[in-house]
Short mmCIF file of C-alpha atoms in Angstrom, two decimals:
data_model
loop_
_atom_site.label_atom_id
_atom_site.label_comp_id
_atom_site.label_asym_id
_atom_site.label_seq_id
_atom_site.Cartn_x
_atom_site.Cartn_y
_atom_site.Cartn_z
CA MET A 146 0.00 0.00 0.00
CA GLN A 147 1.37 3.42 -0.93
CA ILE A 148 1.77 6.26 1.56
CA LYS A 149 -0.90 8.27 -0.25
CA GLU A 150 -3.45 5.57 0.61
CA ILE A 151 -2.19 4.96 4.15
CA LEU A 152 -2.55 8.65 5.03
CA THR A 153 -6.28 8.51 4.24
CA GLN A 154 -6.97 5.59 6.58
CA THR A 155 -8.65 5.87 9.97
CA PRO A 156 -6.08 4.79 12.59
CA ALA A 157 -7.18 1.69 14.50
CA GLU A 158 -3.82 0.08 15.30
CA GLN A 159 -4.08 -1.96 12.09
CA GLU A 160 -0.80 -3.35 10.80
CA VAL A 161 0.70 -1.53 7.82
CA THR A 162 3.98 -1.74 5.95
CA VAL A 163 5.45 1.50 4.63
CA LYS A 164 8.15 1.33 1.95
CA GLY A 165 10.02 4.40 0.81
CA TRP A 166 13.02 6.68 1.18
CA VAL A 167 14.02 8.45 4.37
CA ARG A 168 13.68 12.22 4.23
CA THR A 169 14.71 12.97 7.82
CA LYS A 170 15.52 11.20 11.08
CA ARG A 171 15.50 12.88 14.47
CA GLY A 172 15.13 12.05 18.14
CA GLN A 173 16.97 10.65 21.13
CA ALA A 174 17.49 7.17 22.54
CA ALA A 175 13.98 7.15 24.05
CA VAL A 176 12.19 7.74 20.74
CA THR A 177 13.23 8.20 17.10
CA PHE A 178 11.11 9.85 14.40
CA ILE A 179 11.68 8.85 10.77
CA ALA A 180 9.96 10.73 7.92
CA ILE A 181 9.42 8.47 4.90
CA ASN A 182 8.26 9.30 1.37
CA ASP A 183 7.55 6.93 -1.53
CA GLY A 184 6.77 9.51 -4.22
CA SER A 185 3.03 8.87 -4.28
CA THR A 186 2.29 12.17 -2.51
CA ILE A 187 3.96 15.38 -1.37
CA HIS A 188 3.30 14.30 2.22
CA ASN A 189 5.63 12.10 4.27
CA ILE A 190 4.49 9.55 6.81
CA GLN A 191 6.20 9.47 10.18
CA ALA A 192 7.45 6.23 11.70
CA VAL A 193 8.01 6.30 15.45
CA VAL A 194 10.60 3.96 16.97
CA GLU A 195 10.45 3.67 20.73
CA GLY A 196 13.71 3.00 22.55
CA ASP A 197 12.46 -0.15 24.27
CA ASN A 198 11.69 -1.90 20.96
CA ASN A 199 13.84 -5.03 21.08
CA GLN A 200 13.11 -5.99 17.45
CA ILE A 201 14.91 -2.92 16.06
CA ASN A 202 18.56 -2.87 17.12
CA GLU A 203 20.88 0.12 17.33
CA ASP A 204 22.88 -0.90 14.26
CA THR A 205 19.72 -0.84 12.14
CA LEU A 206 18.74 2.58 13.49
CA ARG A 207 22.23 3.97 12.85
CA SER A 208 22.05 2.82 9.21
CA ILE A 209 18.81 4.74 8.68
CA THR A 210 19.91 8.12 7.34
CA THR A 211 18.53 10.63 4.85
CA GLY A 212 18.33 8.88 1.48
CA ALA A 213 18.20 5.34 2.80
CA CYS A 214 15.47 3.05 1.48
CA VAL A 215 13.47 1.21 4.15
CA ALA A 216 10.42 -0.92 4.83
CA VAL A 217 8.73 -0.17 8.15
CA THR A 218 6.06 -2.49 9.55
CA GLY A 219 3.97 -1.43 12.51
CA LYS A 220 0.64 -0.22 13.84
CA LEU A 221 -1.16 2.76 12.30
CA ILE A 222 -2.05 5.12 15.13
CA ALA A 223 -3.32 8.67 15.56
CA SER A 224 -0.38 11.05 15.47
CA GLN A 225 0.70 12.55 18.76
CA GLY A 226 2.30 15.55 17.03
CA SER A 227 1.07 18.27 14.69
CA GLY A 228 1.34 18.20 10.92
CA GLN A 229 -0.07 14.74 10.28
CA ALA A 230 -3.19 12.81 11.30
CA VAL A 231 -1.60 9.36 11.45
CA GLU A 232 1.78 7.81 12.05
CA VAL A 233 3.27 4.33 12.21
CA LYS A 234 4.39 2.87 15.52
CA ALA A 235 7.29 0.84 14.18
CA GLU A 236 7.69 -2.80 15.19
CA LYS A 237 10.08 -3.94 12.48
CA ILE A 238 12.41 -2.15 10.03
CA GLU A 239 14.22 -3.58 7.03
CA VAL A 240 16.87 -1.46 5.33
CA TYR A 241 16.82 -2.11 1.60
CA GLY A 242 19.60 0.30 0.80
CA SER A 243 21.68 2.62 2.96
CA ALA A 244 22.93 6.11 2.06
CA ASP A 245 25.94 7.71 3.68
CA GLU A 246 26.67 11.36 4.38
CA THR A 247 27.70 11.96 0.74
CA PHE A 248 24.05 11.62 -0.40
CA PRO A 249 23.51 14.97 -2.20
CA MET A 250 19.83 15.47 -1.32
CA GLN A 251 20.32 16.35 2.34
CA PRO A 252 17.38 18.13 4.05
CA LYS A 253 18.28 21.71 3.15
CA ARG A 254 17.43 24.12 0.33
CA HIS A 255 19.38 23.38 -2.85
CA SER A 256 19.74 25.66 -5.86
CA MET A 257 18.03 24.66 -9.11
CA GLU A 258 21.46 24.68 -10.82
CA PHE A 259 22.79 22.15 -8.31
CA LEU A 260 19.72 19.94 -8.71
CA ARG A 261 20.05 19.93 -12.52
CA GLU A 262 23.52 18.49 -12.03
CA LYS A 263 21.93 15.77 -9.88
CA ALA A 264 18.99 14.99 -12.16
CA HIS A 265 19.29 11.30 -11.32
CA LEU A 266 18.42 12.09 -7.69
CA ARG A 267 16.38 15.30 -7.83
CA PHE A 268 13.12 13.32 -8.10
CA ARG A 269 13.51 12.68 -4.36
CA THR A 270 13.02 16.33 -3.44
CA ASN A 271 9.59 17.76 -2.64
CA THR A 272 9.80 20.21 -5.54
CA PHE A 273 10.58 17.68 -8.24
CA GLY A 274 8.26 15.06 -6.83
CA ALA A 275 5.45 17.61 -7.14
CA ILE A 276 6.49 18.66 -10.67
CA PHE A 277 6.59 15.16 -12.08
CA ARG A 278 3.34 14.06 -10.47
CA ILE A 279 1.71 17.11 -12.07
CA ARG A 280 3.41 16.32 -15.38
CA HIS A 281 1.92 12.82 -15.28
CA ASN A 282 -1.57 14.14 -14.52
CA LEU A 283 -1.38 16.65 -17.37
CA ALA A 284 -0.30 13.92 -19.81
CA PHE A 285 -3.15 11.70 -18.65
CA ALA A 286 -5.65 14.55 -18.98
CA ILE A 287 -4.47 15.28 -22.53
CA ASN A 288 -5.00 11.70 -23.66
CA LYS A 289 -8.33 11.47 -21.83
CA TYR A 290 -9.58 14.73 -23.35
CA PHE A 291 -8.88 13.70 -26.93
CA ASN A 292 -10.10 10.14 -26.45
CA ASP A 293 -13.39 11.36 -24.97
CA LYS A 294 -13.80 13.80 -27.88
CA GLY A 295 -13.45 11.04 -30.50
CA PHE A 296 -9.87 11.77 -31.59
CA PHE A 297 -7.49 9.02 -32.69
CA TYR A 298 -3.93 8.98 -31.31
CA LEU A 299 -1.60 8.93 -34.33
CA HIS A 300 2.05 8.00 -33.90
CA THR A 301 3.96 10.12 -36.40
CA PRO A 302 7.59 9.34 -37.29
CA ILE A 303 10.51 10.49 -35.19
CA ILE A 304 12.88 10.06 -38.15
CA THR A 305 11.84 12.18 -41.10
CA ALA A 306 13.08 13.61 -44.39
CA SER A 307 10.92 16.74 -44.13
CA ASP A 308 11.38 19.99 -42.22
CA ALA A 309 7.83 20.95 -41.25
CA GLU A 310 8.77 24.43 -40.05
CA GLY A 311 11.30 25.26 -42.74
CA ALA A 312 13.70 26.17 -39.93
CA GLY A 313 16.65 24.06 -41.06
CA GLU A 314 17.77 23.52 -37.44
CA MET A 315 17.52 19.74 -37.32
CA PHE A 316 19.52 16.85 -35.92
CA HIS A 317 20.82 14.58 -38.68
CA VAL A 318 20.26 10.81 -38.51
CA THR A 319 22.89 8.68 -40.24
CA THR A 320 24.75 5.39 -40.04
CA PHE A 321 27.76 6.86 -41.84
CA ASP A 322 31.21 6.93 -40.32
CA ILE A 323 31.23 10.68 -39.77
CA LYS A 324 35.01 10.76 -40.23
CA ASN A 325 34.79 9.20 -43.66
CA PRO A 326 31.33 9.44 -45.28
CA PRO A 327 30.93 8.43 -48.95
CA LYS A 328 31.12 11.32 -51.36
CA THR A 329 29.66 12.09 -54.77
CA GLU A 330 31.84 13.09 -57.70
CA ASP A 331 31.40 16.77 -56.81
CA GLY A 332 32.50 16.19 -53.21
CA GLN A 333 29.09 16.23 -51.53
CA ILE A 334 28.02 13.58 -49.02
CA ASP A 335 26.32 10.78 -50.94
CA TYR A 336 23.18 10.15 -48.90
CA LYS A 337 22.05 7.52 -51.41
CA GLU A 338 24.51 5.24 -49.62
CA ASP A 339 23.02 6.00 -46.20
CA PHE A 340 20.61 3.71 -44.30
CA PHE A 341 17.44 5.34 -45.67
CA GLY A 342 18.92 6.20 -49.05
CA ARG A 343 18.41 9.90 -48.44
CA GLU A 344 19.22 12.64 -45.93
CA THR A 345 17.12 12.22 -42.76
CA SER A 346 16.72 14.04 -39.45
CA LEU A 347 14.91 13.91 -36.14
CA THR A 348 11.45 15.43 -36.46
CA VAL A 349 10.66 19.03 -35.52
CA SER A 350 6.90 18.39 -35.71
CA GLY A 351 4.40 15.65 -36.42
CA GLN A 352 2.01 18.09 -38.05
CA LEU A 353 2.50 17.31 -41.73
CA GLU A 354 2.04 13.57 -41.18
CA GLY A 355 -0.82 14.36 -38.78
CA GLU A 356 -2.63 16.16 -41.58
CA LEU A 357 -2.47 13.00 -43.69
CA GLY A 358 -4.22 11.09 -40.92
CA ALA A 359 -6.85 13.77 -40.36
CA LEU A 360 -7.75 13.73 -44.06
CA ALA A 361 -9.05 10.19 -43.59
CA LEU A 362 -9.75 9.70 -39.88
CA SER A 363 -11.20 13.23 -39.45
CA LYS A 364 -9.90 13.83 -35.89
CA ILE A 365 -6.38 12.85 -34.82
CA TYR A 366 -3.78 14.04 -32.36
CA THR A 367 -0.09 13.38 -31.94
CA PHE A 368 1.77 13.45 -28.63
CA GLY A 369 5.42 12.67 -29.04
CA PRO A 370 9.03 13.82 -28.84
CA THR A 371 10.31 16.55 -31.15
CA PHE A 372 13.79 17.94 -31.65
CA ARG A 373 15.27 21.34 -32.49
CA ALA A 374 18.99 21.85 -33.03
CA GLU A 375 18.67 25.49 -32.02
CA ASN A 376 21.74 26.71 -30.15
CA SER A 377 19.73 28.56 -27.50
CA ASN A 378 20.80 28.38 -23.88
CA THR A 379 17.73 30.07 -22.45
CA THR A 380 15.17 29.25 -19.77
CA ARG A 381 12.55 28.55 -22.47
CA HIS A 382 14.39 26.30 -24.94
CA LEU A 383 15.10 22.58 -25.07
CA ALA A 384 16.67 20.51 -27.84
CA GLU A 385 14.32 17.61 -27.07
CA PHE A 386 10.75 18.18 -25.95
CA TRP A 387 7.23 16.80 -26.35
CA MET A 388 4.50 18.22 -28.55
CA ILE A 389 0.73 17.81 -28.63
CA GLU A 390 -0.66 18.41 -32.12
CA PRO A 391 -4.35 17.82 -32.87
CA GLU A 392 -5.54 18.02 -36.47
CA VAL A 393 -9.19 18.05 -37.52
CA ALA A 394 -10.79 17.74 -40.94
CA PHE A 395 -13.64 20.17 -41.71
CA TYR A 396 -12.48 22.58 -38.98
CA GLU A 397 -11.98 26.19 -39.96
CA LEU A 398 -10.14 28.79 -37.89
CA GLU A 399 -13.09 29.53 -35.60
CA ASP A 400 -13.49 25.82 -34.78
CA ASN A 401 -9.76 25.56 -34.13
CA MET A 402 -9.87 28.44 -31.64
CA ALA A 403 -12.80 26.87 -29.79
CA LEU A 404 -10.96 23.54 -29.59
CA ALA A 405 -7.77 25.15 -28.26
CA GLU A 406 -9.63 27.09 -25.58
CA ASP A 407 -11.70 24.11 -24.43
CA PHE A 408 -8.64 21.83 -24.44
CA VAL A 409 -6.31 23.95 -22.31
CA GLN A 410 -9.07 24.85 -19.88
CA TYR A 411 -9.88 21.15 -19.47
CA VAL A 412 -6.31 19.99 -18.76
CA ILE A 413 -5.57 22.87 -16.35
CA LYS A 414 -8.85 22.26 -14.54
CA TYR A 415 -7.92 18.58 -14.29
CA ALA A 416 -4.63 19.54 -12.62
CA LEU A 417 -6.41 21.88 -10.20
CA GLU A 418 -8.78 19.09 -9.20
CA ASN A 419 -6.28 16.24 -9.03
CA CYS A 420 -2.99 17.86 -7.96
CA ALA A 421 -4.23 20.21 -5.23
CA ASP A 422 -1.56 19.32 -2.63
CA ASP A 423 1.31 19.53 -5.10
CA LEU A 424 0.07 22.85 -6.52
CA ALA A 425 -0.36 24.30 -3.01
CA PHE A 426 3.23 23.30 -2.20
CA LEU A 427 4.57 24.86 -5.43
CA GLU A 428 2.56 28.04 -4.86
CA LYS A 429 4.08 28.45 -1.38
CA ARG A 430 7.53 27.70 -2.78
CA LEU A 431 7.09 30.39 -5.43
CA LEU A 432 5.87 32.96 -2.90
CA ASP A 433 8.82 32.22 -0.60
CA GLU A 434 11.25 32.48 -3.52
CA GLU A 435 9.88 35.85 -4.65
CA LYS A 436 9.97 37.49 -1.21
CA ASN A 437 13.59 38.46 -1.85
CA LYS A 438 12.90 39.90 -5.29
CA PRO A 439 12.10 43.54 -6.03
CA GLN A 440 8.34 44.15 -6.40
CA ASN A 441 8.58 44.74 -10.16
CA GLU A 442 10.21 41.30 -10.66
CA ARG A 443 7.54 39.35 -8.79
CA SER A 444 4.75 37.43 -10.50
CA GLU A 445 1.62 39.40 -11.23
CA MET A 446 -0.52 36.58 -9.81
CA ALA A 447 -0.03 33.73 -7.37
CA LEU A 448 0.14 30.30 -9.01
CA LEU A 449 -3.40 29.11 -8.27
CA GLU A 450 -4.82 32.53 -9.16
CA LYS A 451 -3.03 32.35 -12.52
CA LEU A 452 -4.42 28.90 -13.27
CA ARG A 453 -7.96 29.92 -12.36
CA PHE A 454 -7.50 33.05 -14.50
CA VAL A 455 -7.22 30.72 -17.52
CA VAL A 456 -9.96 28.29 -16.46
CA ASP A 457 -12.55 30.89 -15.42
CA ASN A 458 -12.22 33.43 -18.25
CA GLN A 459 -13.48 33.22 -21.79
CA PHE A 460 -10.56 33.87 -24.13
CA GLU A 461 -10.54 37.20 -25.95
CA ARG A 462 -10.34 36.89 -29.75
CA LEU A 463 -8.90 39.57 -32.01
CA THR A 464 -6.79 39.89 -35.13
CA TYR A 465 -3.08 40.59 -35.23
CA THR A 466 -3.85 43.94 -36.90
CA GLU A 467 -6.19 44.91 -34.05
CA ALA A 468 -3.53 43.88 -31.53
CA ILE A 469 -0.93 46.09 -33.23
CA GLU A 470 -3.32 49.04 -33.06
CA ILE A 471 -3.83 48.46 -29.31
CA LEU A 472 -0.08 48.21 -28.72
CA LEU A 473 0.62 51.41 -30.69
CA LYS A 474 -1.87 53.28 -28.48
CA SER A 475 -0.55 51.72 -25.26
CA LYS A 476 1.22 53.63 -22.52
CA PRO A 477 4.35 51.43 -22.60
CA HIS A 478 4.76 52.10 -26.32
CA LYS A 479 4.20 55.84 -26.02
CA GLU A 480 6.65 56.02 -23.09
CA LYS A 481 9.14 53.80 -24.94
CA LYS A 482 9.05 51.16 -22.21
CA PHE A 483 8.78 48.22 -24.59
CA GLN A 484 12.19 46.74 -25.30
CA TYR A 485 11.16 45.80 -28.84
CA PRO A 486 9.52 48.18 -31.37
CA VAL A 487 5.87 47.84 -32.41
CA GLU A 488 4.80 48.03 -36.04
CA TRP A 489 2.65 45.99 -38.41
CA GLY A 490 4.61 43.03 -39.72
CA ILE A 491 6.71 42.28 -36.64
CA ASP A 492 6.72 38.92 -34.91
CA LEU A 493 5.25 39.90 -31.54
CA GLN A 494 7.56 39.53 -28.55
CA SER A 495 6.60 38.08 -25.17
CA GLU A 496 6.39 41.58 -23.65
CA HIS A 497 3.77 42.59 -26.26
CA GLU A 498 1.77 39.41 -25.77
CA ARG A 499 1.82 39.71 -21.99
CA TYR A 500 0.68 43.34 -22.16
CA LEU A 501 -2.39 42.29 -24.13
CA VAL A 502 -3.20 39.48 -21.68
CA GLU A 503 -2.24 40.94 -18.30
CA LYS A 504 -2.82 44.68 -18.72
CA HIS A 505 -5.25 45.36 -21.56
CA PHE A 506 -7.78 42.51 -21.63
CA LYS A 507 -7.02 40.85 -18.27
CA LYS A 508 -7.90 37.47 -19.75
CA PRO A 509 -6.25 34.93 -22.09
CA VAL A 510 -6.10 36.10 -25.70
CA ILE A 511 -6.24 34.39 -29.10
CA LEU A 512 -4.65 36.41 -31.90
CA THR A 513 -5.51 35.55 -35.49
CA ASN A 514 -4.72 36.49 -39.10
CA TYR A 515 -0.99 37.14 -38.87
CA PRO A 516 1.14 38.54 -41.72
CA ARG A 517 1.90 35.70 -44.13
CA GLU A 518 5.60 36.58 -44.26
CA ILE A 519 6.19 35.67 -40.60
CA LYS A 520 4.21 32.43 -40.66
CA ALA A 521 4.74 28.92 -42.04
CA PHE A 522 4.06 27.93 -45.66
CA TYR A 523 1.15 25.59 -44.87
CA MET A 524 -1.19 28.23 -43.40
CA LYS A 525 -4.33 29.13 -45.39
CA GLN A 526 -3.99 32.46 -47.14
CA ASP A 527 -6.58 35.17 -46.53
CA ALA A 528 -8.29 36.95 -49.40
CA ASP A 529 -6.31 40.15 -48.76
CA GLY A 530 -3.09 38.44 -49.89
CA LYS A 531 -1.25 39.84 -46.84
CA THR A 532 -2.37 37.63 -43.96
CA VAL A 533 -2.95 33.96 -43.20
CA ARG A 534 -5.48 32.14 -41.02
CA ALA A 535 -3.04 31.66 -38.17
CA MET A 536 -3.83 31.72 -34.45
CA ASP A 537 -1.74 32.04 -31.30
CA VAL A 538 -3.09 31.51 -27.79
CA LEU A 539 -1.53 33.87 -25.23
CA PHE A 540 -1.35 33.22 -21.47
CA PRO A 541 -0.34 35.38 -18.50
CA GLY A 542 3.29 35.23 -17.45
CA ILE A 543 4.40 33.33 -20.53
CA GLY A 544 2.94 34.84 -23.70
CA GLU A 545 2.34 32.40 -26.55
CA ILE A 546 1.55 28.86 -25.41
CA ILE A 547 -0.26 27.50 -28.50
CA GLY A 548 0.35 28.15 -32.17
CA GLY A 549 -1.92 26.89 -34.92
CA SER A 550 -3.80 27.65 -38.09
CA GLN A 551 -6.29 26.63 -40.69
CA ARG A 552 -4.24 24.81 -43.33
CA GLU A 553 -4.07 25.78 -46.98
CA ASP A 554 -6.26 23.27 -48.81
CA ASP A 555 -5.93 24.73 -52.31
CA TYR A 556 -3.28 22.82 -54.28
CA GLU A 557 -2.12 25.66 -56.53
CA LYS A 558 -1.87 28.18 -53.70
CA LEU A 559 0.05 25.74 -51.52
CA LEU A 560 2.43 24.78 -54.33
CA THR A 561 3.15 28.44 -55.07
CA ARG A 562 3.85 29.16 -51.40
CA VAL A 563 6.11 26.11 -51.07
CA LYS A 564 8.24 27.39 -53.93
CA GLU A 565 8.25 30.93 -52.49
CA VAL A 566 9.82 29.77 -49.22
CA GLY A 567 12.42 27.67 -51.01
CA ILE A 568 11.14 24.16 -50.34
CA ASP A 569 11.64 21.63 -53.14
CA PRO A 570 8.12 20.33 -53.95
CA GLU A 571 9.64 16.89 -54.62
CA ASN A 572 10.56 16.62 -50.93
CA ILE A 573 6.93 16.90 -49.82
CA TRP A 574 5.14 15.46 -52.85
CA TRP A 575 3.02 13.28 -50.57
CA TYR A 576 1.82 16.32 -48.60
CA LEU A 577 0.93 18.25 -51.73
CA GLU A 578 -0.89 15.24 -53.17
CA THR A 579 -3.48 15.32 -50.38
CA ARG A 580 -4.65 18.62 -51.91
CA LYS A 581 -5.14 16.86 -55.23
CA PHE A 582 -7.25 13.97 -54.00
CA GLY A 583 -10.30 14.93 -51.97
CA SER A 584 -8.89 18.06 -50.37
CA ALA A 585 -10.89 19.43 -47.45
CA PRO A 586 -10.76 22.36 -45.03
CA HIS A 587 -8.77 21.33 -41.95
CA SER A 588 -7.08 22.95 -38.99
CA GLY A 589 -4.83 22.17 -36.08
CA PHE A 590 -2.43 23.53 -33.52
CA GLY A 591 0.69 22.67 -31.56
CA LEU A 592 1.29 22.91 -27.83
CA GLY A 593 4.74 22.31 -26.37
CA PHE A 594 4.09 20.01 -23.42
CA GLU A 595 6.97 21.36 -21.34
CA ARG A 596 5.69 24.91 -21.89
CA LEU A 597 2.35 23.78 -20.45
CA VAL A 598 4.00 22.06 -17.48
CA LEU A 599 6.09 25.18 -16.89
CA PHE A 600 2.94 27.30 -16.77
CA VAL A 601 1.01 24.95 -14.48
CA THR A 602 3.84 24.37 -12.00
CA GLY A 603 4.99 27.99 -11.84
CA MET A 604 8.60 27.01 -12.50
CA THR A 605 10.77 29.54 -14.30
CA ASN A 606 13.19 27.29 -16.20
CA ILE A 607 11.99 24.72 -18.72
CA ARG A 608 14.88 22.41 -17.78
CA ASP A 609 13.13 21.81 -14.48
CA VAL A 610 9.92 20.33 -15.91
CA ILE A 611 11.40 17.52 -18.02
CA PRO A 612 13.16 14.61 -16.32
CA PHE A 613 16.44 14.78 -18.23
CA PRO A 614 16.84 18.03 -20.20
CA ARG A 615 18.72 18.08 -23.48
CA THR A 616 20.29 21.47 -24.14
CA PRO A 617 23.36 22.79 -26.00
CA LYS A 618 26.52 21.08 -24.65
CA SER A 619 24.43 18.98 -22.26
CA ALA A 620 23.19 15.43 -22.77
CA GLU A 621 23.95 13.98 -19.34
CA PHE A 622 22.03 11.05 -17.87
#
């Protein structure tokens, strides 16, 4: 039985066995208190060892230190101290694995930088236990949401020959000896000799393949790893991360916006209802951390307030052009307080997006109809020839969290745009062909899973919401 279940029981001196890792041990010869956690909950259970217990010898007690793994069998009784309702009166202890004084996760506050260096052990801290339980619940909620809505889970390839974003920042996949790859007559690498007979990379998105599924199954979603070889050492970038990408046939932009709003509200509400203890712990942690910061650097809202802000408010919808007009009239723009300039045609920065959400509308925002020149080739072109049917969902504290669009379903328009952005049509012939055979309106969006976990947990560095972060010059563990 896990600690989470034991803590809900009514104490009646029933025998229980608690298995977990020691967080702390304190006390004198007369009585010893051992706090144990098994990862099932943020809460520890306390085992009490009385000094006259002949079944637990001094050598066993001495070997029980922070980090040790133990099994404690005893009677579940009402706790005599504050902070917990029940505790275990220990009758027998088995030490599965000891931990000496070099165990890094001693009961004190550690920096996030230190814990990233100890990613193999940081799960045992309260903070990371809470984060990864919440991460699990969010992943479960995502799959449940789409399943209940009639979507099919499509597994798109991790190895691909296409660059969905046209970014060119991809990790190559090869079986060549990189010191001596075969060459063509003109000195280029001869990929015809490679495993797949062509140049291949790790995927940056499952969207293009997802569209193929949607144009037969109607409603699909992907949820898998994606990779970007972007040399960015920031708090918001990872080289390996997970993406959720639904794609729906017969959906136009308005349907896509409604789906995105309903989806994110559902998964955040699920976390609020099922991760209350972990979220309360992380909220207190964030408040304690920000006490030492200047007022202007503190979060606008407490963590739970921020989550309810998204769940309880209908998202504001407006066009990119309308957003630019609001920003041009804004006080920060007139007083030159924005770091980045505002004009039609720019790719909005986080400071602009957050102003719209946190200051102007005071609710989440969905921006639509962006300039075609700053958006991907596959987005449906508007009649004005200047904009596309794109949409971005903006949240407080983070800015853009979802990006999506209605897809271009006209073959000639898509082909022309592909050539304009410099993509060889032969490389995505299969994608173009879907517009030849039974083309249909369809839409979808992408949500970076770690960006969602970052928002829900209130953490400030994306490396702290994925178990083993992959970043430039770092592929440890």
